[in-house]
Amino acid sequence: GLEESMLETVIPRGEGDRVMVVLGEHAGRVGRILEREPERSRVLVQLEREAGRVVQLDYDAVCHYVGGHEDD
């Protein structure tokens, strides 16, 4: 009996750690953390396979990613 309100988003701590976008127009894409903004609950992510495109996302829009590369 878990409810969504009982969960908390966990963002990897290391610079360069990989995340997957789970919400919004970039959902399903994998990228690397460039910078965190904990005071605004946002993260700057460089997306893989998009020629270095960088997007700013809310913590709730990403999750820690431990899978292979998108090209695998």
Coordinates of C-alpha atoms in Angstrom, one line a residue:
G1 CA 0.0 0.0 0.0
L2 CA 2.4 2.7 -1.1
E3 CA 1.1 6.1 -2.3
E4 CA 3.0 8.5 -4.5
S5 CA 3.1 11.1 -1.7
M6 CA 5.1 8.6 0.4
L7 CA 8.0 8.5 -2.2
E8 CA 10.9 10.9 -2.5
T9 CA 13.0 11.5 -5.6
V10 CA 16.6 10.5 -5.2
I11 CA 19.1 12.3 -7.4
P12 CA 22.6 10.9 -7.7
R13 CA 25.3 12.8 -5.8
G14 CA 28.2 12.6 -8.2
E15 CA 28.8 15.1 -11.0
G16 CA 28.6 13.3 -14.3
D17 CA 26.2 10.6 -12.9
R18 CA 23.7 9.3 -15.3
V19 CA 19.9 10.0 -15.1
M20 CA 16.9 9.1 -17.2
V21 CA 14.2 11.6 -17.9
V22 CA 10.9 10.2 -16.8
L23 CA 8.5 13.2 -17.4
G24 CA 8.0 15.7 -20.1
E25 CA 9.1 16.0 -23.7
H26 CA 12.4 14.3 -23.1
A27 CA 11.0 11.3 -21.3
G28 CA 13.0 8.1 -22.0
R29 CA 16.2 10.0 -22.7
V30 CA 19.4 9.4 -20.8
G31 CA 21.9 12.1 -19.8
R32 CA 24.6 13.2 -17.5
I33 CA 24.3 15.6 -14.6
L34 CA 26.2 18.8 -15.2
E35 CA 25.0 20.8 -12.2
R36 CA 22.5 20.6 -9.4
E37 CA 20.4 23.5 -8.0
P38 CA 19.2 22.0 -4.6
E39 CA 17.6 25.2 -3.5
R40 CA 15.3 25.1 -6.6
S41 CA 15.1 21.3 -6.8
R42 CA 16.4 21.4 -10.3
V43 CA 19.2 19.7 -12.2
L44 CA 21.1 20.6 -15.4
V45 CA 21.4 17.6 -17.7
Q46 CA 23.3 17.0 -20.9
L47 CA 21.3 14.6 -23.0
E48 CA 23.0 11.7 -24.8
R49 CA 22.4 11.2 -28.5
E50 CA 21.3 14.9 -28.9
A51 CA 24.6 16.5 -29.9
G52 CA 25.3 17.8 -26.4
R53 CA 21.8 19.4 -25.8
V54 CA 21.5 20.7 -22.2
V55 CA 18.2 20.9 -20.4
Q56 CA 17.1 22.1 -17.0
L57 CA 14.7 19.7 -15.3
D58 CA 13.0 19.4 -11.9
Y59 CA 14.2 16.6 -9.6
D60 CA 10.8 14.9 -10.1
A61 CA 11.4 14.6 -13.9
V62 CA 14.6 12.5 -13.6
C63 CA 15.7 9.4 -11.8
H64 CA 19.1 7.7 -11.2
Y65 CA 20.0 5.5 -14.3
V66 CA 22.2 2.4 -14.0
G67 CA 21.4 0.8 -17.3
G68 CA 23.5 0.7 -20.5
H69 CA 24.1 3.4 -23.0
E70 CA 21.1 4.3 -25.3
D71 CA 23.1 2.9 -28.2
D72 CA 23.4 -0.6 -26.6

